Coordinates of C-alpha atoms in Angstrom, one line a residue:
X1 CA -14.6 -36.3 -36.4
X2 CA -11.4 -38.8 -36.0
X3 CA -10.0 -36.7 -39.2
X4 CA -10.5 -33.8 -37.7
X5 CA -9.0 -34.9 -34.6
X6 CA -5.9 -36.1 -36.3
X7 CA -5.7 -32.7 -38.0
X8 CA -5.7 -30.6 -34.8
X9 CA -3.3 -33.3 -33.7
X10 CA -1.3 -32.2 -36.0
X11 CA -1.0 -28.5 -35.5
X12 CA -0.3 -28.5 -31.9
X13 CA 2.4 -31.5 -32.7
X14 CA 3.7 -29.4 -35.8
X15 CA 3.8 -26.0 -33.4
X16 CA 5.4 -27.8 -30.8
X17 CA 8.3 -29.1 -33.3
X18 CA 8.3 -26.2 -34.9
X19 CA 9.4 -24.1 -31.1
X20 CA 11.8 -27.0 -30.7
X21 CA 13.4 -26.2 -34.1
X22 CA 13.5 -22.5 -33.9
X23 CA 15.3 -22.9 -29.8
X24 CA 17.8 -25.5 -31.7
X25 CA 18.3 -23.0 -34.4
X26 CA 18.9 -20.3 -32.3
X27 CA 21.6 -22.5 -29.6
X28 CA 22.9 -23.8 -32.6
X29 CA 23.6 -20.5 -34.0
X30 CA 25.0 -18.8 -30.8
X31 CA 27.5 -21.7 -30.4
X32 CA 28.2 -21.0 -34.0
X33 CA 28.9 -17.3 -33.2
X34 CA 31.1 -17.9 -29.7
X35 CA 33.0 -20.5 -31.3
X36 CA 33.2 -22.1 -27.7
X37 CA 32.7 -25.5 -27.3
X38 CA 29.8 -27.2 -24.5
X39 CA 29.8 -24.1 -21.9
X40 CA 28.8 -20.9 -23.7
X41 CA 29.0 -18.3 -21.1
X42 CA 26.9 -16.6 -23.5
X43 CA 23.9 -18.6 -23.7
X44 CA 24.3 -19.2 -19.7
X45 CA 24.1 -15.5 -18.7
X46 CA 22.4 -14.0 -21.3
X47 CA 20.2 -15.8 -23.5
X48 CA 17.5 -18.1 -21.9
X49 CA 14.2 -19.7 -22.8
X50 CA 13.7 -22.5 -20.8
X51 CA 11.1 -23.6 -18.4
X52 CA 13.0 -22.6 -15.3
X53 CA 14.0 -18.6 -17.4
X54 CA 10.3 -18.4 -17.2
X55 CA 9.6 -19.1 -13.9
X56 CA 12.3 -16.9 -12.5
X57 CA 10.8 -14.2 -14.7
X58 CA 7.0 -14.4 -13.4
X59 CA 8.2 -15.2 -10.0
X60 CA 11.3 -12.0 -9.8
X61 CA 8.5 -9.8 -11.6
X62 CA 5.5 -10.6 -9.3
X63 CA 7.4 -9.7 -6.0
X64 CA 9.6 -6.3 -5.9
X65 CA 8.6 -3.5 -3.9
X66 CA 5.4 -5.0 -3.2
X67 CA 7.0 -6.6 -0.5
X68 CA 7.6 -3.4 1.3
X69 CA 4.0 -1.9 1.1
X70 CA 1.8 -5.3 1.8
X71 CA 2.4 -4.8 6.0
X72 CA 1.1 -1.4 5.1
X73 CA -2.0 -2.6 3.5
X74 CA -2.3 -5.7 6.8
X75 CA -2.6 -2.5 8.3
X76 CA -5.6 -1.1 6.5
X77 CA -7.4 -4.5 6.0
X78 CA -6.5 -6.6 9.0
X79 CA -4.3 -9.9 9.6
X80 CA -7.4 -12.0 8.6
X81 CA -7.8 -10.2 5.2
X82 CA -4.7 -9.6 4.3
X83 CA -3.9 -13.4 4.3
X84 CA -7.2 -14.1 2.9
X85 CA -7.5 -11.7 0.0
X86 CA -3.5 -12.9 -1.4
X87 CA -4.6 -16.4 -1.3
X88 CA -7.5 -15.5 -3.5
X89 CA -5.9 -13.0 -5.9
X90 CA -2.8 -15.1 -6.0
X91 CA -5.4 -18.1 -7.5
X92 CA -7.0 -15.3 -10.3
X93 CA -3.9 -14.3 -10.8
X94 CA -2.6 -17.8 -11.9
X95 CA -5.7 -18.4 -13.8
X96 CA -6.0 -15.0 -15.8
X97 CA -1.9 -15.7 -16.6
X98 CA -3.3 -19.1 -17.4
X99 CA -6.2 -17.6 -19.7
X100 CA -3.7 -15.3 -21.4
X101 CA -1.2 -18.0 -22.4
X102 CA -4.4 -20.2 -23.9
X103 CA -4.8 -17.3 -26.2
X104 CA -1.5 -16.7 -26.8
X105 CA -1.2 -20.4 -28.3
X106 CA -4.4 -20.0 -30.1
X107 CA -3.5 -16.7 -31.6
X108 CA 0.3 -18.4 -32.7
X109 CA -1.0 -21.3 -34.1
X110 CA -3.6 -19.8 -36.1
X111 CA -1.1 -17.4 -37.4
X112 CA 1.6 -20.2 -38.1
X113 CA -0.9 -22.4 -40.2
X114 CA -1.0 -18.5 -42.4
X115 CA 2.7 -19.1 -42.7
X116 CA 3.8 -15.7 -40.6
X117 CA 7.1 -16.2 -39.2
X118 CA 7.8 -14.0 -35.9
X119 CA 12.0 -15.4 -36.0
X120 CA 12.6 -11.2 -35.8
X121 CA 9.2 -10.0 -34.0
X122 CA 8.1 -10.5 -30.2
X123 CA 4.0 -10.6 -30.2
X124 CA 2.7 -9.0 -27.8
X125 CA -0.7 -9.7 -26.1
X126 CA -2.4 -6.4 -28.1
X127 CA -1.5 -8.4 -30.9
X128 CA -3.4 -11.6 -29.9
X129 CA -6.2 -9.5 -29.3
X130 CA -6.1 -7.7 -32.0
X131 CA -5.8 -11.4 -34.0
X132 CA -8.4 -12.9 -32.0
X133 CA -10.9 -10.6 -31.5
X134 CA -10.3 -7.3 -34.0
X135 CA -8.8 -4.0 -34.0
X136 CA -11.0 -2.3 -31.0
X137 CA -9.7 -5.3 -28.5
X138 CA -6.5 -4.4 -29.8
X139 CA -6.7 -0.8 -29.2
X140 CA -8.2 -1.2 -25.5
X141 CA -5.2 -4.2 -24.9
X142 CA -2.6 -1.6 -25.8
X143 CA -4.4 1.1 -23.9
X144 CA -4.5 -0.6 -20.2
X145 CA -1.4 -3.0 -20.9
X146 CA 0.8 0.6 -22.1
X147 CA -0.6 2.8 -19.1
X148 CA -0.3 0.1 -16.6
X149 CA 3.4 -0.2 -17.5
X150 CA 4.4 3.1 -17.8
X151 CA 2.9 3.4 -14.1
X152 CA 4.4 0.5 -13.0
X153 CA 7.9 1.7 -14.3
X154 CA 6.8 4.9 -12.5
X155 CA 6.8 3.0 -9.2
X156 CA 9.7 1.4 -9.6
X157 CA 11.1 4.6 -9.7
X158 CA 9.7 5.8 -6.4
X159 CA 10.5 2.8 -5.2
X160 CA 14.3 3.2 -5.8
X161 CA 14.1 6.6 -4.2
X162 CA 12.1 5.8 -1.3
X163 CA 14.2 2.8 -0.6
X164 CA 18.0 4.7 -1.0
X165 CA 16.9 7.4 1.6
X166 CA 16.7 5.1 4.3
X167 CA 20.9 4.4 4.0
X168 CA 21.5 8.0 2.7
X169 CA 19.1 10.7 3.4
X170 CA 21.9 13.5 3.1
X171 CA 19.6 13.9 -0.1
X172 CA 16.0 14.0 -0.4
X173 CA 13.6 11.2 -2.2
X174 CA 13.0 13.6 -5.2
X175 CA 17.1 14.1 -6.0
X176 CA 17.1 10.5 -5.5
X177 CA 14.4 10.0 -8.0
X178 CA 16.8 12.2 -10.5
X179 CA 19.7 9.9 -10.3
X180 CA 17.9 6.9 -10.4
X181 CA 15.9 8.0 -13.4
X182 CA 19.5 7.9 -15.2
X183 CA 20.3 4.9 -13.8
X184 CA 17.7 2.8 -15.1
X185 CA 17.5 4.8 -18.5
X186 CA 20.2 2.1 -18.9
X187 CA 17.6 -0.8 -19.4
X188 CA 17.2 0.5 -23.0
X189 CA 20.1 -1.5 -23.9
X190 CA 18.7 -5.4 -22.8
X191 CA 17.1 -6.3 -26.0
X192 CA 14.5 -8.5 -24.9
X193 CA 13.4 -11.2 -22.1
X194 CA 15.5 -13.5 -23.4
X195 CA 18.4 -11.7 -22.3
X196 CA 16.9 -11.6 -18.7
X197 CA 18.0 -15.2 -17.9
X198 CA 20.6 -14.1 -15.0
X199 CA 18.8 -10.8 -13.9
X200 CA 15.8 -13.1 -13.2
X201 CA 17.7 -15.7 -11.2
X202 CA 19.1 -12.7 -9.0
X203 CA 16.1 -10.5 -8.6
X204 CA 14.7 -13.7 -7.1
X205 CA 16.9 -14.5 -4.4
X206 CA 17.7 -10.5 -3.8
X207 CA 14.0 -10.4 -2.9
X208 CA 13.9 -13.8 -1.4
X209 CA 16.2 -12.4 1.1
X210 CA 14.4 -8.9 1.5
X211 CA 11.2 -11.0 2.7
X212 CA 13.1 -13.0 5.4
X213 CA 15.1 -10.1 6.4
X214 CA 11.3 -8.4 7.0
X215 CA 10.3 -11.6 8.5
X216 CA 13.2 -12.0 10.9
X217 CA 13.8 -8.5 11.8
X218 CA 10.6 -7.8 12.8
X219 CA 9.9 -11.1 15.0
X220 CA 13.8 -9.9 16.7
X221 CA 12.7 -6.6 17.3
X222 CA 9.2 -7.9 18.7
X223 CA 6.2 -5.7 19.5
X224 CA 6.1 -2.6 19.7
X225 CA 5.3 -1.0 22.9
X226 CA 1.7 0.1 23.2
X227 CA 1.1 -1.6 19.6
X228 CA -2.5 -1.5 18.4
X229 CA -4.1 -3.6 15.9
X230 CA -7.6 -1.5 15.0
X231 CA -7.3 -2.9 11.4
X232 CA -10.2 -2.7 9.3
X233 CA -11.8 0.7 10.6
X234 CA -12.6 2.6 7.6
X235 CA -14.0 1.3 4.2
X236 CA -11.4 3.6 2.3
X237 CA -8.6 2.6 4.0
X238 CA -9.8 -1.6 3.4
X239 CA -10.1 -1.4 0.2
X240 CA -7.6 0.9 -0.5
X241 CA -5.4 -2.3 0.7
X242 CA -7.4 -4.7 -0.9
X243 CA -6.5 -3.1 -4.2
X244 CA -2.9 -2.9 -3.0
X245 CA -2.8 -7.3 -3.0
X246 CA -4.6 -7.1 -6.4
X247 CA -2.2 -5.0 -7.9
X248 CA 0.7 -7.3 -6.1
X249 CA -0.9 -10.3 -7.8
X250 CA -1.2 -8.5 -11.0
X251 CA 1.8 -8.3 -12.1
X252 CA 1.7 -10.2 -15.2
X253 CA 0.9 -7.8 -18.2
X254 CA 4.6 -8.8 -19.3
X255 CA 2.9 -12.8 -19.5
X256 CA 3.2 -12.6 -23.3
X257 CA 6.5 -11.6 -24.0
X258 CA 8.2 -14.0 -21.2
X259 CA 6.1 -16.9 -23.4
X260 CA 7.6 -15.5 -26.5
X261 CA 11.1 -15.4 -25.2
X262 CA 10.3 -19.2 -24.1
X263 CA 11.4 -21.7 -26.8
X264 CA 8.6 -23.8 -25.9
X265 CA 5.9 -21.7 -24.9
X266 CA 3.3 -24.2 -25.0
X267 CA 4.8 -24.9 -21.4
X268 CA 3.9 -21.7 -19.5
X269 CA 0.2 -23.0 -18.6
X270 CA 1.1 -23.3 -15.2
X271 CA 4.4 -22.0 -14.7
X272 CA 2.4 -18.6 -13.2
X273 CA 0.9 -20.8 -10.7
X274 CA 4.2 -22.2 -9.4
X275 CA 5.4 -19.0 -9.4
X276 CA 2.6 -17.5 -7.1
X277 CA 3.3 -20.2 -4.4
X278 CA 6.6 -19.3 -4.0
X279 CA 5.6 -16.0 -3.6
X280 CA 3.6 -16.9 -1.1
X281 CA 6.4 -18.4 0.9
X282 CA 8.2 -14.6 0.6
X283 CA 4.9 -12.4 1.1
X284 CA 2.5 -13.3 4.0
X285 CA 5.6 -14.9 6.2
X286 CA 7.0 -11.1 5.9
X287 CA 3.5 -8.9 6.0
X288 CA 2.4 -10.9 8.9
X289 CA 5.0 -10.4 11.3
X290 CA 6.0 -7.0 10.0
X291 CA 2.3 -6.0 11.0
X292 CA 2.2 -7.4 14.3
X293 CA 5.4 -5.9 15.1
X294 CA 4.1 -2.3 14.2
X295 CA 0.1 -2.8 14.0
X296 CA -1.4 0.7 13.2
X297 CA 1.2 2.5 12.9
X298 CA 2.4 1.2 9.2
X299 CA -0.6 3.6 8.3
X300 CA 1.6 5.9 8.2
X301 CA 4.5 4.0 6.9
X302 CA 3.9 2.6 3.3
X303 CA 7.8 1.5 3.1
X304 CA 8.5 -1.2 6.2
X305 CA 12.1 -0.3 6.0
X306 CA 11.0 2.8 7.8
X307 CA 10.4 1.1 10.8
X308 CA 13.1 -1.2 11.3
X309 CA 16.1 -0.2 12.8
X310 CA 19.2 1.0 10.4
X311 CA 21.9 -1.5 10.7
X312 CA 24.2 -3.7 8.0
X313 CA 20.9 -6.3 8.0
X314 CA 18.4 -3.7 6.9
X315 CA 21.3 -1.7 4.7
X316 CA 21.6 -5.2 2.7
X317 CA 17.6 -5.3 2.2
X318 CA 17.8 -2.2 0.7
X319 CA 20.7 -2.5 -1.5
X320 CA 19.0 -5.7 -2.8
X321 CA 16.3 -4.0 -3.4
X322 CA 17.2 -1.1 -5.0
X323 CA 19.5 -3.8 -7.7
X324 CA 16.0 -5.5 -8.0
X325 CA 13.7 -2.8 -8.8
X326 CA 16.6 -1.6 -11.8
X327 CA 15.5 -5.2 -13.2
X328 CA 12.3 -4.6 -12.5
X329 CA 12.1 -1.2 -14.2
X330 CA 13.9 -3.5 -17.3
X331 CA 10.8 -6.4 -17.0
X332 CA 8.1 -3.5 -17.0
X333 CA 9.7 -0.8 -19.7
X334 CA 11.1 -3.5 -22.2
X335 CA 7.0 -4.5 -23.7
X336 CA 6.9 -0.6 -24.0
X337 CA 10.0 -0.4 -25.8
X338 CA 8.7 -3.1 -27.9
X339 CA 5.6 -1.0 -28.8
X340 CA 7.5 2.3 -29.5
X341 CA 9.8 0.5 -31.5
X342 CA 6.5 -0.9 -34.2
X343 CA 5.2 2.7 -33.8
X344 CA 8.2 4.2 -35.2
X345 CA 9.3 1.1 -37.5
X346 CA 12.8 0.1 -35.7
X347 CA 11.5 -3.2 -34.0
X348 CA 13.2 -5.5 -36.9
X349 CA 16.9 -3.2 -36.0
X350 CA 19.5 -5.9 -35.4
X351 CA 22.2 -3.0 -34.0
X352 CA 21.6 -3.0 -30.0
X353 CA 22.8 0.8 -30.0
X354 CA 20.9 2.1 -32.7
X355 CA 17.2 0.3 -31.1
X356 CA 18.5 2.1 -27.2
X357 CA 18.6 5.5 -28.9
X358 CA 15.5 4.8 -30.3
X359 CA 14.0 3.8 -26.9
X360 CA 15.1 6.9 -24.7
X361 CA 12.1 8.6 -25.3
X362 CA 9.9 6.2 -23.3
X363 CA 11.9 6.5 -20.6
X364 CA 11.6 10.6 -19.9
X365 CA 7.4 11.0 -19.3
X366 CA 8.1 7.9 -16.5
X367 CA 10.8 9.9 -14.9
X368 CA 8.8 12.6 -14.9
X369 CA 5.8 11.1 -13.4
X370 CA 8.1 9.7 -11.1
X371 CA 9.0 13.1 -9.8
X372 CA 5.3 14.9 -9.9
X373 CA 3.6 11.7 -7.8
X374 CA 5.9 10.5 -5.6
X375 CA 3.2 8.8 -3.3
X376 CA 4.8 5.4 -2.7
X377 CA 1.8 3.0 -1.4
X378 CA -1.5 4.7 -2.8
X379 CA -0.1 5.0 -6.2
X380 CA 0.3 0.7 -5.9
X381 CA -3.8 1.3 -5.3
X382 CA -4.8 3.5 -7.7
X383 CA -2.6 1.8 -10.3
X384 CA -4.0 -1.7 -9.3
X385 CA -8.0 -0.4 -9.1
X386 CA -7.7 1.8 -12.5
X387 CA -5.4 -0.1 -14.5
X388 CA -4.8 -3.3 -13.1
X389 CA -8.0 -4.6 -12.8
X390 CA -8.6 -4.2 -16.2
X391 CA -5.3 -5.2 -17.9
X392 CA -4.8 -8.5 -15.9
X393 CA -8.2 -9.8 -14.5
X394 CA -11.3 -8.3 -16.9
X395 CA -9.5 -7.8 -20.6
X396 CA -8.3 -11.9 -20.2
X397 CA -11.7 -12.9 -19.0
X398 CA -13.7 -11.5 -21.4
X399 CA -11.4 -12.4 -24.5
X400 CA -11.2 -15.9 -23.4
X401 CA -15.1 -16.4 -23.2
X402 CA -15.5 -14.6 -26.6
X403 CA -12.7 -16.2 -28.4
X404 CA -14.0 -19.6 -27.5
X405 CA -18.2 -18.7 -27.9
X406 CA -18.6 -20.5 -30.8
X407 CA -18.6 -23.7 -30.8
X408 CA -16.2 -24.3 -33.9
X409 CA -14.0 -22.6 -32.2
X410 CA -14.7 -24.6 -28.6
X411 CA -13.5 -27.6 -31.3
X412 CA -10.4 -26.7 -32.7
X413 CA -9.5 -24.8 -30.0
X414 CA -4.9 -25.3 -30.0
X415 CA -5.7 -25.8 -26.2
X416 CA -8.4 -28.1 -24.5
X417 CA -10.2 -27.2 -21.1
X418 CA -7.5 -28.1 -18.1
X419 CA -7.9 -31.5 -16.7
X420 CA -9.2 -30.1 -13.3
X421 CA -12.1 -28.5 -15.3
X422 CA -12.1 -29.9 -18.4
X423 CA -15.9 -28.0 -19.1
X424 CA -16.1 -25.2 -21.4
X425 CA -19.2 -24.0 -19.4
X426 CA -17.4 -24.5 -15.8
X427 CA -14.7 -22.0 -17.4
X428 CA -17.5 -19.3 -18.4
X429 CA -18.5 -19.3 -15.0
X430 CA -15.5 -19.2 -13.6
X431 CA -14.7 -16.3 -16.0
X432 CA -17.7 -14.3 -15.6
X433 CA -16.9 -14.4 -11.8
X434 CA -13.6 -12.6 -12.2
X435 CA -15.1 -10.3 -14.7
X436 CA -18.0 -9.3 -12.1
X437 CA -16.1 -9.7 -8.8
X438 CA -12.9 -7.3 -10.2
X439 CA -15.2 -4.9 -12.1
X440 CA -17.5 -4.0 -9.0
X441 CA -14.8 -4.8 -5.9
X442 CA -11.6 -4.4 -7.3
X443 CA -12.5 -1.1 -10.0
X444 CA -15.5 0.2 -8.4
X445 CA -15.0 -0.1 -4.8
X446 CA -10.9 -0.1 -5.0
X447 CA -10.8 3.3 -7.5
X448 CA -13.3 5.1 -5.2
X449 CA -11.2 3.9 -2.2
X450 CA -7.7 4.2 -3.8
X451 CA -8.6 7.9 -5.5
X452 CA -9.1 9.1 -2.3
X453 CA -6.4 8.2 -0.8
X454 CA -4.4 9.4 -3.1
X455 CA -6.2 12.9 -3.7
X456 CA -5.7 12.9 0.4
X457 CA -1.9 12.6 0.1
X458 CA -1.8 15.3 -3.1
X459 CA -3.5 17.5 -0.5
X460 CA -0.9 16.9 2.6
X461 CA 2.2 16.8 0.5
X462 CA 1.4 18.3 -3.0
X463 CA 2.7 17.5 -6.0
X464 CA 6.3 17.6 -7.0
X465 CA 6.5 16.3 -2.9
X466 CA 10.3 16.9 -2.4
X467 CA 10.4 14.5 0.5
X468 CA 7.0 12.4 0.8
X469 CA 6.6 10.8 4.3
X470 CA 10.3 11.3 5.4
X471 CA 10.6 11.0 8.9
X472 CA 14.6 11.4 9.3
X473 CA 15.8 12.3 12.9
X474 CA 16.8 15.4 11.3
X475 CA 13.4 16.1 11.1
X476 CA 10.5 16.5 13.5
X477 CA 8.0 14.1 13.7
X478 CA 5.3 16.3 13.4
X479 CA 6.7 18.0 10.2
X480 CA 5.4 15.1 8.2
X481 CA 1.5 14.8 7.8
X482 CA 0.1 11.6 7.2
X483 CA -3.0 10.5 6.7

């Protein structure tokens, strides 16, 4: 047993100095490259791996235009929920990241004992599946992780549109959804998260000041008159929003390539956590007092810029926004530019022009889809019941408690139980939980819920909707149905 101890000593201490060789390498060449001597704008900007890249990364990815849509979902669930339910996603959400960087080290490890060197390939969590468990794990990984990006990319899209309307509505949300389409097309040429190191550090503190501007503005402007706060009156509409909060805390399908880009990735057990409570600080400060501003009617207002009134305040929100969903379009499109890149063999392309040609073609179906469901807050639903619920919570779970049944493996497992629960059995309960709890409230009662919401809004607005819950002063207030 003390040999074998020793030995697994070993591996984690060879991985370990193995990261810290390949992250000297790779500073060493850069400097090497910029011929510059201690300050290489270079590796400040644009090429980061550190502790801190990766926090900025989780924490910019987790909260975009989430922010917007969480007052509208207080509205369907209630102020009690709706603080309730992020405190408790937010916590699965840090332990199924946690979960998915366990295997990620355990897949990486295994592999580097085989000698495979990934210096010109970013793994990606199908591929620890796929390494830990088989080929059918691998082709249901890529399944959810692929659709659940494209639809996230897909938002971000909407997103942009819905957002830009509210400064300029001299064109409507589906032309906006046109130019925006070509604007983040652009993305194509960031060639990986390592290269995300100042978008993250922005993205952050654009949001950061979108949720204080909600926050503020809505505590300044004060109740509305006559304001109502019914909240939670119909099963669809509560868990409808409680799928909305699962999706927001869902965010991390992109976990394994922001611990690939880290140059010591051993790190990022609970760098998701941190993350989460920060988000905190942005999210239920901002839904809260948007909410109790408006009360009921944010039912019919998915976007809480709608509400507030236009001046340079809300005009910065929005440009900060719209900056920060272009980033993260980048952070959701780049893993599926990753995979369309194996598919068609130009992954290992060093030129950065010749790999964004390559990549175009993942970027037209999202416009598209963009364009035929423009239905800003029940898509977040039906994407976080369908998609979500599986790719972040249930696929995790499961792979973690079948990884680890055996008990060889349970021994020379590259990662140990955390010290808070430092029981293998206390993690498969924990695990089979989530896998129960997301399976029959977030995909069973959440997809009925979200689907028909959604089919609701295809029926009021159609598909193709040219201009989905506008309510300019141009237009009557009446000429846009809601729910």
């Amino acid at each position: 047993m003390l040999a074998q101890k020793q030995a697994e000593e070993a591996i984690v201490s060879n991985f370990s100095e193995a990261h810290d060789h390949e992250g000297k390498e790779d500073h060493h060449q850069d400097k090497e490259e910029e011929n510059t001597s201690l300050f290489n704008v270079k590796n400040f900007l644009w090429h980061g791996g550190s502790v801190w890249d990766a926090w900025f990364s989780c924490a910019s990815n987790q909260v975009a235009q989430v922010l917007l849509t969480l007052p509208y979902s207080f509205s369907q669930l209630g102020l009690l929920s709706g603080i309730l339910l992020q405190i408790f996603y937010g916590i699965v959400g840090s332990w199924t990241a946690y979960l998915i960087s366990v295997l990620y080290i355990e897949y990486r490890s295994r592999k580097e004992k085989e000698n495979v060197n990934f210096k010109n390939h970013v793994i990606q969590w199908f591929e620890v599946l796929d390494g830990l468990l088989g080929p059918y794990w691998k082709a249901v990984g890529l399944a959810f992780n692929c659709t659940f990006l494209l639809f996230g990319s897909v938002i971000q899209l909407i997103a942009c549109a819905s957002n830009i309307y509210y400064i300029n509505d001299n064109l409507d949300k589906r032309t906006w959804t046109y130019i925006f389409g070509a604007c983040c097309a652009t993305t194509v040429f960031i060639p990986s998260f390592h290269n995300y190191r100042i978008w993250s550090f922005l993205g952050l503190g654009m949001t950061t000041y979108t949720a204080w501007y909600l926050t503020i503005a809505a505590v300044v402007h004060g109740q509305k008159e006559g304001v109502t706060h019914t909240a939670p009156t119909k099963l669809v509409l509560y868990f409808t929003g409680a799928t909305n909060i699962l999706y927001t805390f869902g965010g991390h399908a992109v976990t394994v390539e922001i611990m690939h880009a880290m140059w010591k990735p051993q790190k990022f057990k609970y760098i998701y956590l941190f993350a989460t409570v920060y988000v905190f600080t942005l999210t239920i400060p901002s839904a809260t007092s948007v909410y109790w501003a408006f009360g009921d009617e944010l039912l019919n207002h998915a976007n809480a810029f709608s509400l507030l009134p236009k001046n340079a305040w809300r005009d910065a929100a929005v440009i900060l926004m719209l900056i920060h969903q272009f980033i993260t379009f980048g952070f959701a499109c780049t893993p599926l530019y990753f995979v369309w890149e194996k598919v068609i063999g130009m992954h290992d392309t060093k030129s950065i022009c010749l790999r964004a040609l390559a990549r175009l073609p993942v970027v037209i179906p999202i416009w598209f889809l963009a364009i035929i469901f423009p239905f800003f807050g029940p898509i977040n639903s039906a994407v976080g019941a369908l998609l979500v619920s599986f790719t972040v919570y249930i696929i995790p779970s499961l792979a973690h408690m079948l990884t680890y049944r055996k008990a060889s493996a349970r021994q020379n497992a590259a990662e140990k139980p955390p010290f808070f629960l430092p029981s293998w059995t206390a993690m498969y309960v924990i695990n089979s939980f989530i896998v129960v709890w997301v399976l029959v409230i977030g995909f069973g009662f959440g997809g009925w819920a979200s689907m028909t919401n959604f089919v609701r809004q295809v029926d009021n607005f159609g598909l193709f909707a040219k201009c989905y819950q506008c309510n300019s002063p141009k237009l009557p207030a009446a000429a846009a149905p809601h729910h």
